[in-house]
Tab-separated table of N, CA and C in Angstrom:
chain	number	residue	atom	x	y	z
H	600	LYS	N	32.990	15.824	9.138
H	600	LYS	CA	32.285	16.696	8.203
H	600	LYS	C	31.055	15.972	7.650
H	601	PRO	N	30.077	16.724	7.164
H	601	PRO	CA	28.873	16.089	6.612
H	601	PRO	C	29.160	15.158	5.440
H	602	LYS	N	30.253	15.397	4.749
H	602	LYS	CA	30.603	14.552	3.613
H	602	LYS	C	30.778	13.089	4.038
H	603	HIS	N	31.185	12.869	5.262
H	603	HIS	CA	31.485	11.523	5.728
H	603	HIS	C	30.377	10.933	6.597
H	604	HIS	N	29.222	11.562	6.645
H	604	HIS	CA	28.141	11.049	7.479
H	604	HIS	C	27.333	9.958	6.794
H	605	GLY	N	27.507	9.789	5.494
H	605	GLY	CA	26.892	8.678	4.781
H	605	GLY	C	25.397	8.787	4.594
H	606	ILE	N	24.866	9.998	4.480
H	606	ILE	CA	23.425	10.152	4.350
H	606	ILE	C	22.979	10.327	2.910
H	607	ASN	N	23.892	10.495	2.000
H	607	ASN	CA	23.509	10.833	0.636
H	607	ASN	C	22.944	9.650	-0.136
H	608	GLN	N	23.351	8.441	0.183
H	608	GLN	CA	22.891	7.302	-0.589
H	608	GLN	C	21.955	6.398	0.198
H	609	LEU	N	21.263	6.952	1.200
H	609	LEU	CA	20.269	6.185	1.934
H	609	LEU	C	19.059	5.937	1.048
H	610	LYS	N	18.560	4.721	1.051
H	610	LYS	CA	17.408	4.357	0.228
H	610	LYS	C	16.181	4.178	1.112
H	611	ASP	N	15.009	4.337	0.514
H	611	ASP	CA	13.772	4.112	1.243
H	611	ASP	C	13.636	2.632	1.594
H	612	VAL	N	13.073	2.369	2.762
H	612	VAL	CA	12.872	0.990	3.181
H	612	VAL	C	11.717	0.369	2.403
H	613	ARG	N	10.666	1.162	2.160
H	613	ARG	CA	9.489	0.651	1.452
H	613	ARG	C	9.533	1.076	-0.010
H	614	ASN	N	8.745	0.387	-0.838
H	614	ASN	CA	8.715	0.723	-2.250
H	614	ASN	C	7.771	1.899	-2.507
H	615	LEU	N	7.900	2.507	-3.663
H	615	LEU	CA	7.122	3.702	-3.995
H	615	LEU	C	5.635	3.400	-4.099
H	616	ARG	N	5.299	2.196	-4.508
H	616	ARG	CA	3.890	1.824	-4.620
H	616	ARG	C	3.225	1.796	-3.251
H	617	SER	N	3.912	1.293	-2.272
H	617	SER	CA	3.390	1.268	-0.913
H	617	SER	C	3.239	2.681	-0.352
H	618	ILE	N	4.180	3.546	-0.664
H	618	ILE	CA	4.097	4.943	-0.222
H	618	ILE	C	2.927	5.639	-0.894
H	619	ALA	N	2.690	5.355	-2.176
H	619	ALA	CA	1.553	5.951	-2.886
H	619	ALA	C	0.230	5.496	-2.282
H	620	GLU	N	0.144	4.227	-1.897
H	620	GLU	CA	-1.072	3.731	-1.244
H	620	GLU	C	-1.310	4.438	0.081
H	621	GLU	N	-0.252	4.641	0.825
H	621	GLU	CA	-0.392	5.304	2.122
H	621	GLU	C	-0.846	6.750	1.953
H	622	ARG	N	-0.313	7.435	0.963
H	622	ARG	CA	-0.710	8.827	0.729
H	622	ARG	C	-2.161	8.924	0.279
H	623	ALA	N	-2.589	7.993	-0.558
H	623	ALA	CA	-3.987	8.000	-0.994
H	623	ALA	C	-4.920	7.700	0.171
H	624	GLY	N	-4.532	6.770	1.030
H	624	GLY	CA	-5.345	6.449	2.194
H	624	GLY	C	-5.435	7.598	3.174
H	625	ALA	N	-4.373	8.381	3.285
H	625	ALA	CA	-4.391	9.541	4.176
H	625	ALA	C	-5.233	10.667	3.595
H	626	LYS	N	-5.260	10.769	2.279
H	626	LYS	CA	-6.029	11.829	1.624
H	626	LYS	C	-7.529	11.546	1.695
H	627	PHE	N	-7.908	10.291	1.464
H	627	PHE	CA	-9.319	9.897	1.467
H	627	PHE	C	-9.564	8.970	2.657
H	628	THR	N	-9.797	9.573	3.818
H	628	THR	CA	-9.890	8.787	5.050
H	628	THR	C	-11.185	7.995	5.146
H	629	ASN	N	-12.200	8.355	4.349
H	629	ASN	CA	-13.465	7.621	4.406
H	629	ASN	C	-13.455	6.380	3.524
H	630	LEU	N	-12.367	6.130	2.799
H	630	LEU	CA	-12.271	4.983	1.902
H	630	LEU	C	-11.195	4.027	2.409
H	631	ARG	N	-11.294	2.776	1.992
H	631	ARG	CA	-10.300	1.759	2.347
H	631	ARG	C	-9.477	1.419	1.107
H	632	VAL	N	-8.187	1.233	1.297
H	632	VAL	CA	-7.287	0.889	0.193
H	632	VAL	C	-7.345	-0.613	-0.034
H	633	LEU	N	-7.687	-0.997	-1.262
H	633	LEU	CA	-7.722	-2.413	-1.609
H	633	LEU	C	-6.390	-2.859	-2.197
H	634	ASN	N	-5.920	-2.137	-3.211
H	634	ASN	CA	-4.689	-2.512	-3.888
H	634	ASN	C	-4.261	-1.348	-4.770
H	635	SER	N	-3.204	-1.534	-5.535
H	635	SER	CA	-2.738	-0.513	-6.469
H	635	SER	C	-1.963	-1.197	-7.583
H	636	TYR	N	-1.701	-0.438	-8.637
H	636	TYR	CA	-0.901	-0.970	-9.732
H	636	TYR	C	-0.185	0.168	-10.446
H	637	TRP	N	0.941	-0.176	-11.075
H	637	TRP	CA	1.768	0.781	-11.792
H	637	TRP	C	1.044	1.236	-13.053
H	638	VAL	N	1.121	2.531	-13.356
H	638	VAL	CA	0.484	3.064	-14.550
H	638	VAL	C	1.523	3.574	-15.538
H	639	ASN	N	2.420	4.433	-15.076
H	639	ASN	CA	3.373	5.066	-15.976
H	639	ASN	C	4.516	5.628	-15.141
H	640	GLN	N	5.566	6.030	-15.816
H	640	GLN	CA	6.654	6.718	-15.142
H	640	GLN	C	7.393	7.573	-16.142
H	641	ASP	N	8.033	8.621	-15.619
H	641	ASP	CA	8.911	9.437	-16.435
H	641	ASP	C	10.251	9.526	-15.710
H	642	ALA	N	11.066	10.493	-16.085
H	642	ALA	CA	12.399	10.578	-15.499
H	642	ALA	C	12.367	10.951	-14.022
H	643	THR	N	11.279	11.568	-13.569
H	643	THR	CA	11.214	12.056	-12.192
H	643	THR	C	10.251	11.272	-11.324
H	644	TYR	N	9.090	10.909	-11.855
H	644	TYR	CA	8.016	10.343	-11.044
H	644	TYR	C	7.590	8.968	-11.545
H	645	LYS	N	6.998	8.198	-10.627
H	645	LYS	CA	6.274	6.982	-10.977
H	645	LYS	C	4.817	7.218	-10.629
H	646	TYR	N	3.924	6.746	-11.485
H	646	TYR	CA	2.495	6.958	-11.288
H	646	TYR	C	1.817	5.616	-11.038
H	647	PHE	N	1.010	5.580	-9.970
H	647	PHE	CA	0.276	4.381	-9.598
H	647	PHE	C	-1.194	4.728	-9.465
H	648	GLU	N	-2.053	3.783	-9.814
H	648	GLU	CA	-3.476	3.927	-9.528
H	648	GLU	C	-3.779	3.103	-8.292
H	649	VAL	N	-4.449	3.736	-7.337
H	649	VAL	CA	-4.785	3.086	-6.075
H	649	VAL	C	-6.279	2.806	-6.079
H	650	ILE	N	-6.658	1.563	-5.823
H	650	ILE	CA	-8.063	1.161	-5.790
H	650	ILE	C	-8.590	1.403	-4.383
H	651	LEU	N	-9.538	2.335	-4.277
H	651	LEU	CA	-10.138	2.695	-2.996
H	651	LEU	C	-11.578	2.216	-2.967
H	652	ILE	N	-12.036	1.757	-1.806
H	652	ILE	CA	-13.384	1.205	-1.671
H	652	ILE	C	-14.116	1.948	-0.568
H	653	ASP	N	-15.359	2.339	-0.871
H	653	ASP	CA	-16.218	2.969	0.129
H	653	ASP	C	-16.894	1.860	0.929
H	654	HIS	N	-16.410	1.632	2.139
H	654	HIS	CA	-16.897	0.507	2.935
H	654	HIS	C	-18.297	0.734	3.485
H	655	SER	N	-18.807	1.939	3.402
H	655	SER	CA	-20.159	2.206	3.899
H	655	SER	C	-21.216	2.101	2.801
H	656	HIS	N	-20.799	1.855	1.560
H	656	HIS	CA	-21.747	1.763	0.447
H	656	HIS	C	-22.494	0.432	0.514
H	657	LYS	N	-23.784	0.477	0.238
H	657	LYS	CA	-24.611	-0.725	0.372
H	657	LYS	C	-24.224	-1.811	-0.621
H	658	ALA	N	-23.796	-1.419	-1.815
H	658	ALA	CA	-23.398	-2.417	-2.805
H	658	ALA	C	-22.159	-3.189	-2.344
H	659	ILE	N	-21.258	-2.521	-1.658
H	659	ILE	CA	-20.067	-3.185	-1.127
H	659	ILE	C	-20.443	-4.091	0.041
H	660	ARG	N	-21.318	-3.605	0.913
H	660	ARG	CA	-21.720	-4.384	2.088
H	660	ARG	C	-22.482	-5.652	1.707
H	661	ARG	N	-23.211	-5.614	0.590
H	661	ARG	CA	-24.021	-6.766	0.177
H	661	ARG	C	-23.247	-7.765	-0.675
H	662	ASP	N	-22.149	-7.335	-1.275
H	662	ASP	CA	-21.378	-8.202	-2.159
H	662	ASP	C	-20.512	-9.149	-1.318
H	663	ALA	N	-20.750	-10.435	-1.445
H	663	ALA	CA	-20.050	-11.417	-0.615
H	663	ALA	C	-18.564	-11.504	-0.942
H	664	ARG	N	-18.153	-11.087	-2.144
H	664	ARG	CA	-16.751	-11.197	-2.517
H	664	ARG	C	-15.890	-10.094	-1.913
H	665	ILE	N	-16.482	-8.952	-1.582
H	665	ILE	CA	-15.681	-7.811	-1.141
H	665	ILE	C	-16.093	-7.293	0.226
H	666	ASN	N	-17.172	-7.821	0.823
H	666	ASN	CA	-17.634	-7.234	2.077
H	666	ASN	C	-16.730	-7.563	3.267
H	667	TRP	N	-15.682	-8.334	3.076
H	667	TRP	CA	-14.714	-8.567	4.147
H	667	TRP	C	-14.022	-7.280	4.548
H	668	ILE	N	-13.919	-6.325	3.609
H	668	ILE	CA	-13.199	-5.083	3.886
H	668	ILE	C	-14.004	-4.145	4.783
H	669	VAL	N	-15.281	-4.480	5.012
H	669	VAL	CA	-16.140	-3.655	5.864
H	669	VAL	C	-15.745	-3.798	7.331
H	670	ASN	N	-15.203	-4.947	7.713
H	670	ASN	CA	-14.858	-5.195	9.115
H	670	ASN	C	-13.826	-4.188	9.615
H	671	ALA	N	-13.936	-3.842	10.888
H	671	ALA	CA	-13.067	-2.822	11.476
H	671	ALA	C	-11.604	-3.248	11.511
H	672	VAL	N	-11.344	-4.541	11.442
H	672	VAL	CA	-9.966	-5.020	11.493
H	672	VAL	C	-9.188	-4.614	10.237
H	673	HIS	N	-9.881	-4.201	9.179
H	673	HIS	CA	-9.230	-3.819	7.931
H	673	HIS	C	-9.056	-2.315	7.792
H	674	LYS	N	-9.225	-1.577	8.882
H	674	LYS	CA	-8.971	-0.138	8.828
H	674	LYS	C	-7.482	0.113	8.625
H	675	ARG	N	-7.159	1.082	7.785
H	675	ARG	CA	-5.781	1.538	7.571
H	675	ARG	C	-4.839	0.392	7.204
H	676	ARG	N	-5.284	-0.449	6.287
H	676	ARG	CA	-4.469	-1.581	5.848
H	676	ARG	C	-3.138	-1.113	5.271
H	677	GLU	N	-3.175	0.015	4.546
H	677	GLU	CA	-1.975	0.499	3.870
H	677	GLU	C	-0.915	0.972	4.862
H	678	LYS	N	-1.341	1.481	6.025
H	678	LYS	CA	-0.383	1.942	7.032
H	678	LYS	C	0.308	0.768	7.722
H	679	ARG	N	-0.373	-0.373	7.783
H	679	ARG	CA	0.169	-1.535	8.483
H	679	ARG	C	0.857	-2.518	7.548
H	680	GLY	N	0.940	-2.169	6.260
H	680	GLY	CA	1.644	-3.027	5.315
H	680	GLY	C	0.898	-4.288	4.965
H	681	LEU	N	-0.434	-4.232	4.890
H	681	LEU	CA	-1.230	-5.420	4.607
H	681	LEU	C	-1.685	-5.510	3.156
H	682	THR	N	-1.424	-4.483	2.355
H	682	THR	CA	-1.747	-4.562	0.935
H	682	THR	C	-0.658	-5.369	0.225
H	683	SER	N	-0.868	-5.627	-1.047
H	683	SER	CA	0.092	-6.429	-1.798
H	683	SER	C	1.457	-5.746	-1.847
H	684	ALA	N	1.473	-4.441	-2.088
H	684	ALA	CA	2.743	-3.712	-2.142
H	684	ALA	C	3.406	-3.657	-0.774
H	685	GLY	N	2.607	-3.530	0.267
H	685	GLY	CA	3.160	-3.499	1.617
H	685	GLY	C	3.761	-4.831	2.023
H	686	ARG	N	3.095	-5.924	1.654
H	686	ARG	CA	3.630	-7.253	1.957
H	686	ARG	C	4.914	-7.500	1.175
H	687	GLN	N	4.970	-6.992	-0.054
H	687	GLN	CA	6.183	-7.143	-0.849
H	687	GLN	C	7.334	-6.366	-0.217
H	688	ALA	N	7.060	-5.165	0.281
H	688	ALA	CA	8.100	-4.358	0.908
H	688	ALA	C	8.601	-5.003	2.195
H	689	ARG	N	7.747	-5.757	2.872
H	689	ARG	CA	8.120	-6.425	4.119
H	689	ARG	C	8.750	-7.790	3.887
H	690	GLY	N	8.852	-8.212	2.623
H	690	GLY	CA	9.482	-9.484	2.309
H	690	GLY	C	8.594	-10.676	2.546
H	691	LEU	N	7.281	-10.507	2.451
H	691	LEU	CA	6.339	-11.591	2.715
H	691	LEU	C	5.734	-12.161	1.434
H	692	ARG	N	6.434	-12.030	0.330
H	692	ARG	CA	5.898	-12.502	-0.939
H	692	ARG	C	5.848	-14.025	-0.987
H	693	GLN	N	6.853	-14.695	-0.405
H	693	GLN	CA	6.886	-16.154	-0.389
H	693	GLN	C	6.487	-16.664	0.983
H	694	ARG	N	6.083	-17.921	1.018
H	694	ARG	CA	5.718	-18.549	2.286
H	694	ARG	C	6.437	-19.880	2.410
H	695	GLY	N	6.575	-20.346	3.634
H	695	GLY	CA	7.174	-21.648	3.849
H	695	GLY	C	8.687	-21.613	3.952
H	696	HIS	N	9.319	-22.745	3.642
H	696	HIS	CA	10.760	-22.855	3.825
H	696	HIS	C	11.538	-22.026	2.816
H	697	LYS	N	10.908	-21.602	1.714
H	697	LYS	CA	11.607	-20.796	0.718
H	697	LYS	C	11.816	-19.358	1.181
H	698	ALA	N	11.099	-18.951	2.213
H	698	ALA	CA	11.123	-17.556	2.634
H	698	ALA	C	12.307	-17.233	3.536
H	699	ASN	N	13.080	-18.221	3.945
H	699	ASN	CA	14.188	-17.973	4.873
H	699	ASN	C	15.509	-17.928	4.134
């Protein structure tokens, strides 16, 4: 019976912040996702602000601190788990011998 199939308590593999980044990146395909942070929550929802960058803007292209995101290798970072929330969901927060 469905009662014994064990589907009721399945949890998401990724965290909600990573899912929010992915949804924002899918909605605004002309922008690149840099990062996100928690804003608020209630009994039903969690709210995150996602920092999106227009990689075609001249101010971004000229700024040496952020123009790394212009390169094509950084397309769809949120889908590949390369943002801070994505790395946390993949268990890559620590490095070295402590990570095992």
